[in-house]
Amino acid sequence: MAQPTLWWLLAGVAVAVELLTGTFYLLMISIGFVAAALAAHMRAEPVLQILAAALGGGGAVVAWHLKRDSSRNELPAQANANVNMDIGETVHVGAWNPDGTANVQYRGANWTVVHRPGLSPSAGAHRVAEVVGNRLLVDKS
């Protein structure tokens, strides 16, 4: 069997196993196998093919790992506007209750709002900063 064919088969097997198991890293390893197959097509020595596989697959794994770590700096879902459409919306608070809550009409329903700790409540327009359970945490606009 020709060397490029062997590398292409390994790449295909890695993709098939990834589809069965759901481990995204196997796709990165298959990139290394493809790099080795391309090196074999250019008639590189087997040592260079293995080096291409290691650098291609290992480099892809490292790049994916670094990208994944950089995306973990996002806000939690309850405060992330990309996840929750209520974040950043404006509600009007008519009056605050003595317990620090208020009831507002928002999106056709009654909501309980609370202000951020350390801030004194005042009536008027407030911006939704976070959704905590069934309550809206608001900041003064």
PDB file of C-alpha atoms in Angstrom:
ATOM      1  CA  MET A   1       0.000   0.000   0.000  1.00  0.00           C
ATOM      2  CA  ALA A   2       1.345   3.435  -0.909  1.00  0.00           C
ATOM      3  CA  GLN A   3       2.366   5.724   1.928  1.00  0.00           C
ATOM      4  CA  PRO A   4      -0.055   8.572   1.054  1.00  0.00           C
ATOM      5  CA  THR A   5      -2.929   6.096   1.005  1.00  0.00           C
ATOM      6  CA  LEU A   6      -2.028   4.902   4.485  1.00  0.00           C
ATOM      7  CA  TRP A   7      -2.045   8.463   5.839  1.00  0.00           C
ATOM      8  CA  TRP A   8      -5.376   9.248   4.126  1.00  0.00           C
ATOM      9  CA  LEU A   9      -6.893   6.083   5.634  1.00  0.00           C
ATOM     10  CA  LEU A  10      -5.633   7.069   9.092  1.00  0.00           C
ATOM     11  CA  ALA A  11      -7.168  10.517   8.650  1.00  0.00           C
ATOM     12  CA  GLY A  12     -10.489   8.955   7.621  1.00  0.00           C
ATOM     13  CA  VAL A  13     -10.465   6.553  10.560  1.00  0.00           C
ATOM     14  CA  ALA A  14      -9.717   9.420  12.970  1.00  0.00           C
ATOM     15  CA  VAL A  15     -12.674  11.398  11.586  1.00  0.00           C
ATOM     16  CA  ALA A  16     -14.967   8.349  11.792  1.00  0.00           C
ATOM     17  CA  VAL A  17     -13.969   7.617  15.393  1.00  0.00           C
ATOM     18  CA  GLU A  18     -14.475  11.295  16.252  1.00  0.00           C
ATOM     19  CA  LEU A  19     -18.017  11.132  14.861  1.00  0.00           C
ATOM     20  CA  LEU A  20     -18.715   8.116  17.073  1.00  0.00           C
ATOM     21  CA  THR A  21     -17.164   9.493  20.255  1.00  0.00           C
ATOM     22  CA  GLY A  22     -17.593  13.263  19.953  1.00  0.00           C
ATOM     23  CA  THR A  23     -14.033  14.092  20.989  1.00  0.00           C
ATOM     24  CA  PHE A  24     -13.141  17.166  18.980  1.00  0.00           C
ATOM     25  CA  TYR A  25      -9.424  16.574  19.443  1.00  0.00           C
ATOM     26  CA  LEU A  26      -9.495  13.621  17.052  1.00  0.00           C
ATOM     27  CA  LEU A  27     -10.321  16.069  14.265  1.00  0.00           C
ATOM     28  CA  MET A  28      -7.155  17.947  15.148  1.00  0.00           C
ATOM     29  CA  ILE A  29      -5.160  14.706  15.002  1.00  0.00           C
ATOM     30  CA  SER A  30      -6.653  13.984  11.581  1.00  0.00           C
ATOM     31  CA  ILE A  31      -5.254  17.337  10.408  1.00  0.00           C
ATOM     32  CA  GLY A  32      -1.842  15.945  11.271  1.00  0.00           C
ATOM     33  CA  PHE A  33      -2.550  12.802   9.253  1.00  0.00           C
ATOM     34  CA  VAL A  34      -3.561  14.955   6.284  1.00  0.00           C
ATOM     35  CA  ALA A  35      -0.303  16.924   6.624  1.00  0.00           C
ATOM     36  CA  ALA A  36       1.606  13.641   6.554  1.00  0.00           C
ATOM     37  CA  ALA A  37      -0.346  12.476   3.508  1.00  0.00           C
ATOM     38  CA  LEU A  38       0.534  15.698   1.688  1.00  0.00           C
ATOM     39  CA  ALA A  39       4.176  15.241   2.672  1.00  0.00           C
ATOM     40  CA  ALA A  40       4.036  11.669   1.314  1.00  0.00           C
ATOM     41  CA  HIS A  41       2.597  12.962  -1.965  1.00  0.00           C
ATOM     42  CA  MET A  42       5.666  15.229  -2.200  1.00  0.00           C
ATOM     43  CA  ARG A  43       7.819  12.109  -1.767  1.00  0.00           C
ATOM     44  CA  ALA A  44       9.163  13.129   1.632  1.00  0.00           C
ATOM     45  CA  GLU A  45      11.030  10.545   3.689  1.00  0.00           C
ATOM     46  CA  PRO A  46       8.959   8.616   6.276  1.00  0.00           C
ATOM     47  CA  VAL A  47      10.674  10.494   9.106  1.00  0.00           C
ATOM     48  CA  LEU A  48       9.536  13.816   7.608  1.00  0.00           C
ATOM     49  CA  GLN A  49       6.025  12.446   7.134  1.00  0.00           C
ATOM     50  CA  ILE A  50       5.846  11.509  10.803  1.00  0.00           C
ATOM     51  CA  LEU A  51       7.245  14.913  11.720  1.00  0.00           C
ATOM     52  CA  ALA A  52       4.559  16.580   9.554  1.00  0.00           C
ATOM     53  CA  ALA A  53       1.885  14.487  11.284  1.00  0.00           C
ATOM     54  CA  ALA A  54       3.202  15.401  14.720  1.00  0.00           C
ATOM     55  CA  LEU A  55       3.565  19.104  13.955  1.00  0.00           C
ATOM     56  CA  GLY A  56       0.238  19.338  12.104  1.00  0.00           C
ATOM     57  CA  GLY A  57      -1.821  17.416  14.660  1.00  0.00           C
ATOM     58  CA  GLY A  58       0.011  18.701  17.713  1.00  0.00           C
ATOM     59  CA  GLY A  59      -0.083  22.275  16.447  1.00  0.00           C
ATOM     60  CA  ALA A  60      -3.811  22.033  15.762  1.00  0.00           C
ATOM     61  CA  VAL A  61      -4.444  20.614  19.259  1.00  0.00           C
ATOM     62  CA  VAL A  62      -2.420  23.388  20.900  1.00  0.00           C
ATOM     63  CA  ALA A  63      -4.128  26.071  18.790  1.00  0.00           C
ATOM     64  CA  TRP A  64      -7.591  24.715  19.657  1.00  0.00           C
ATOM     65  CA  HIS A  65      -6.707  24.449  23.339  1.00  0.00           C
ATOM     66  CA  LEU A  66      -5.496  28.071  23.419  1.00  0.00           C
ATOM     67  CA  LYS A  67      -8.606  29.275  21.587  1.00  0.00           C
ATOM     68  CA  ARG A  68     -10.854  27.381  23.978  1.00  0.00           C
ATOM     69  CA  ASP A  69      -9.087  28.855  27.015  1.00  0.00           C
ATOM     70  CA  SER A  70      -9.426  32.402  25.677  1.00  0.00           C
ATOM     71  CA  SER A  71     -13.188  31.974  25.278  1.00  0.00           C
ATOM     72  CA  ARG A  72     -13.608  31.090  28.961  1.00  0.00           C
ATOM     73  CA  ASN A  73     -13.274  34.758  29.879  1.00  0.00           C
ATOM     74  CA  GLU A  74     -16.889  35.342  28.898  1.00  0.00           C
ATOM     75  CA  LEU A  75     -19.498  36.418  31.406  1.00  0.00           C
ATOM     76  CA  PRO A  76     -21.679  33.759  33.021  1.00  0.00           C
ATOM     77  CA  ALA A  77     -24.867  32.970  31.087  1.00  0.00           C
ATOM     78  CA  GLN A  78     -27.137  34.948  33.426  1.00  0.00           C
ATOM     79  CA  ALA A  79     -25.138  38.146  32.712  1.00  0.00           C
ATOM     80  CA  ASN A  80     -24.140  37.485  29.084  1.00  0.00           C
ATOM     81  CA  ALA A  81     -26.077  39.454  26.467  1.00  0.00           C
ATOM     82  CA  ASN A  82     -25.123  36.852  23.845  1.00  0.00           C
ATOM     83  CA  VAL A  83     -27.034  34.220  25.808  1.00  0.00           C
ATOM     84  CA  ASN A  84     -29.872  36.167  27.411  1.00  0.00           C
ATOM     85  CA  MET A  85     -31.821  38.715  25.371  1.00  0.00           C
ATOM     86  CA  ASP A  86     -32.935  40.614  28.477  1.00  0.00           C
ATOM     87  CA  ILE A  87     -29.457  41.886  29.361  1.00  0.00           C
ATOM     88  CA  GLY A  88     -29.166  45.573  28.509  1.00  0.00           C
ATOM     89  CA  GLU A  89     -32.911  46.147  28.160  1.00  0.00           C
ATOM     90  CA  THR A  90     -34.570  49.033  30.011  1.00  0.00           C
ATOM     91  CA  VAL A  91     -37.347  48.696  32.584  1.00  0.00           C
ATOM     92  CA  HIS A  92     -39.155  51.475  34.449  1.00  0.00           C
ATOM     93  CA  VAL A  93     -39.363  51.135  38.231  1.00  0.00           C
ATOM     94  CA  GLY A  94     -42.178  53.209  39.707  1.00  0.00           C
ATOM     95  CA  ALA A  95     -41.453  52.544  43.382  1.00  0.00           C
ATOM     96  CA  TRP A  96     -39.269  50.248  45.447  1.00  0.00           C
ATOM     97  CA  ASN A  97     -40.598  48.017  48.222  1.00  0.00           C
ATOM     98  CA  PRO A  98     -39.037  48.206  51.693  1.00  0.00           C
ATOM     99  CA  ASP A  99     -37.325  44.840  51.137  1.00  0.00           C
ATOM    100  CA  GLY A 100     -35.329  46.228  48.179  1.00  0.00           C
ATOM    101  CA  THR A 101     -37.443  44.690  45.435  1.00  0.00           C
ATOM    102  CA  ALA A 102     -39.877  46.195  42.972  1.00  0.00           C
ATOM    103  CA  ASN A 103     -42.472  44.844  40.587  1.00  0.00           C
ATOM    104  CA  VAL A 104     -42.384  45.917  36.948  1.00  0.00           C
ATOM    105  CA  GLN A 105     -44.190  45.080  33.744  1.00  0.00           C
ATOM    106  CA  TYR A 106     -41.666  43.746  31.269  1.00  0.00           C
ATOM    107  CA  ARG A 107     -42.376  41.828  28.061  1.00  0.00           C
ATOM    108  CA  GLY A 108     -46.036  41.489  28.992  1.00  0.00           C
ATOM    109  CA  ALA A 109     -45.450  39.887  32.378  1.00  0.00           C
ATOM    110  CA  ASN A 110     -44.870  40.927  35.974  1.00  0.00           C
ATOM    111  CA  TRP A 111     -41.232  40.698  37.019  1.00  0.00           C
ATOM    112  CA  THR A 112     -39.531  41.209  40.347  1.00  0.00           C
ATOM    113  CA  VAL A 113     -36.479  43.420  40.088  1.00  0.00           C
ATOM    114  CA  VAL A 114     -33.692  43.929  42.599  1.00  0.00           C
ATOM    115  CA  HIS A 115     -30.995  46.576  42.520  1.00  0.00           C
ATOM    116  CA  ARG A 116     -27.309  45.863  42.743  1.00  0.00           C
ATOM    117  CA  PRO A 117     -26.052  45.538  46.325  1.00  0.00           C
ATOM    118  CA  GLY A 118     -24.511  48.737  47.639  1.00  0.00           C
ATOM    119  CA  LEU A 119     -26.630  51.029  45.472  1.00  0.00           C
ATOM    120  CA  SER A 120     -29.569  52.954  46.847  1.00  0.00           C
ATOM    121  CA  PRO A 121     -32.813  52.258  45.002  1.00  0.00           C
ATOM    122  CA  SER A 122     -34.474  55.119  43.165  1.00  0.00           C
ATOM    123  CA  ALA A 123     -37.453  55.263  40.854  1.00  0.00           C
ATOM    124  CA  GLY A 124     -37.019  55.672  37.125  1.00  0.00           C
ATOM    125  CA  ALA A 125     -35.418  53.860  34.218  1.00  0.00           C
ATOM    126  CA  HIS A 126     -33.099  50.966  34.998  1.00  0.00           C
ATOM    127  CA  ARG A 127     -30.976  48.723  32.796  1.00  0.00           C
ATOM    128  CA  VAL A 128     -31.153  44.921  33.230  1.00  0.00           C
ATOM    129  CA  ALA A 129     -27.650  43.774  34.189  1.00  0.00           C
ATOM    130  CA  GLU A 130     -28.345  40.152  35.041  1.00  0.00           C
ATOM    131  CA  VAL A 131     -31.156  37.607  35.281  1.00  0.00           C
ATOM    132  CA  VAL A 132     -31.027  35.713  38.571  1.00  0.00           C
ATOM    133  CA  GLY A 133     -33.616  32.955  38.528  1.00  0.00           C
ATOM    134  CA  ASN A 134     -36.916  34.747  37.938  1.00  0.00           C
ATOM    135  CA  ARG A 135     -35.627  38.153  39.090  1.00  0.00           C
ATOM    136  CA  LEU A 136     -34.000  40.939  37.145  1.00  0.00           C
ATOM    137  CA  LEU A 137     -30.897  42.540  38.670  1.00  0.00           C
ATOM    138  CA  VAL A 138     -30.888  46.161  37.515  1.00  0.00           C
ATOM    139  CA  ASP A 139     -28.602  49.200  37.472  1.00  0.00           C
ATOM    140  CA  LYS A 140     -29.795  52.795  37.343  1.00  0.00           C
ATOM    141  CA  SER A 141     -29.722  54.064  33.756  1.00  0.00           C
TER     142      SER A 141
END
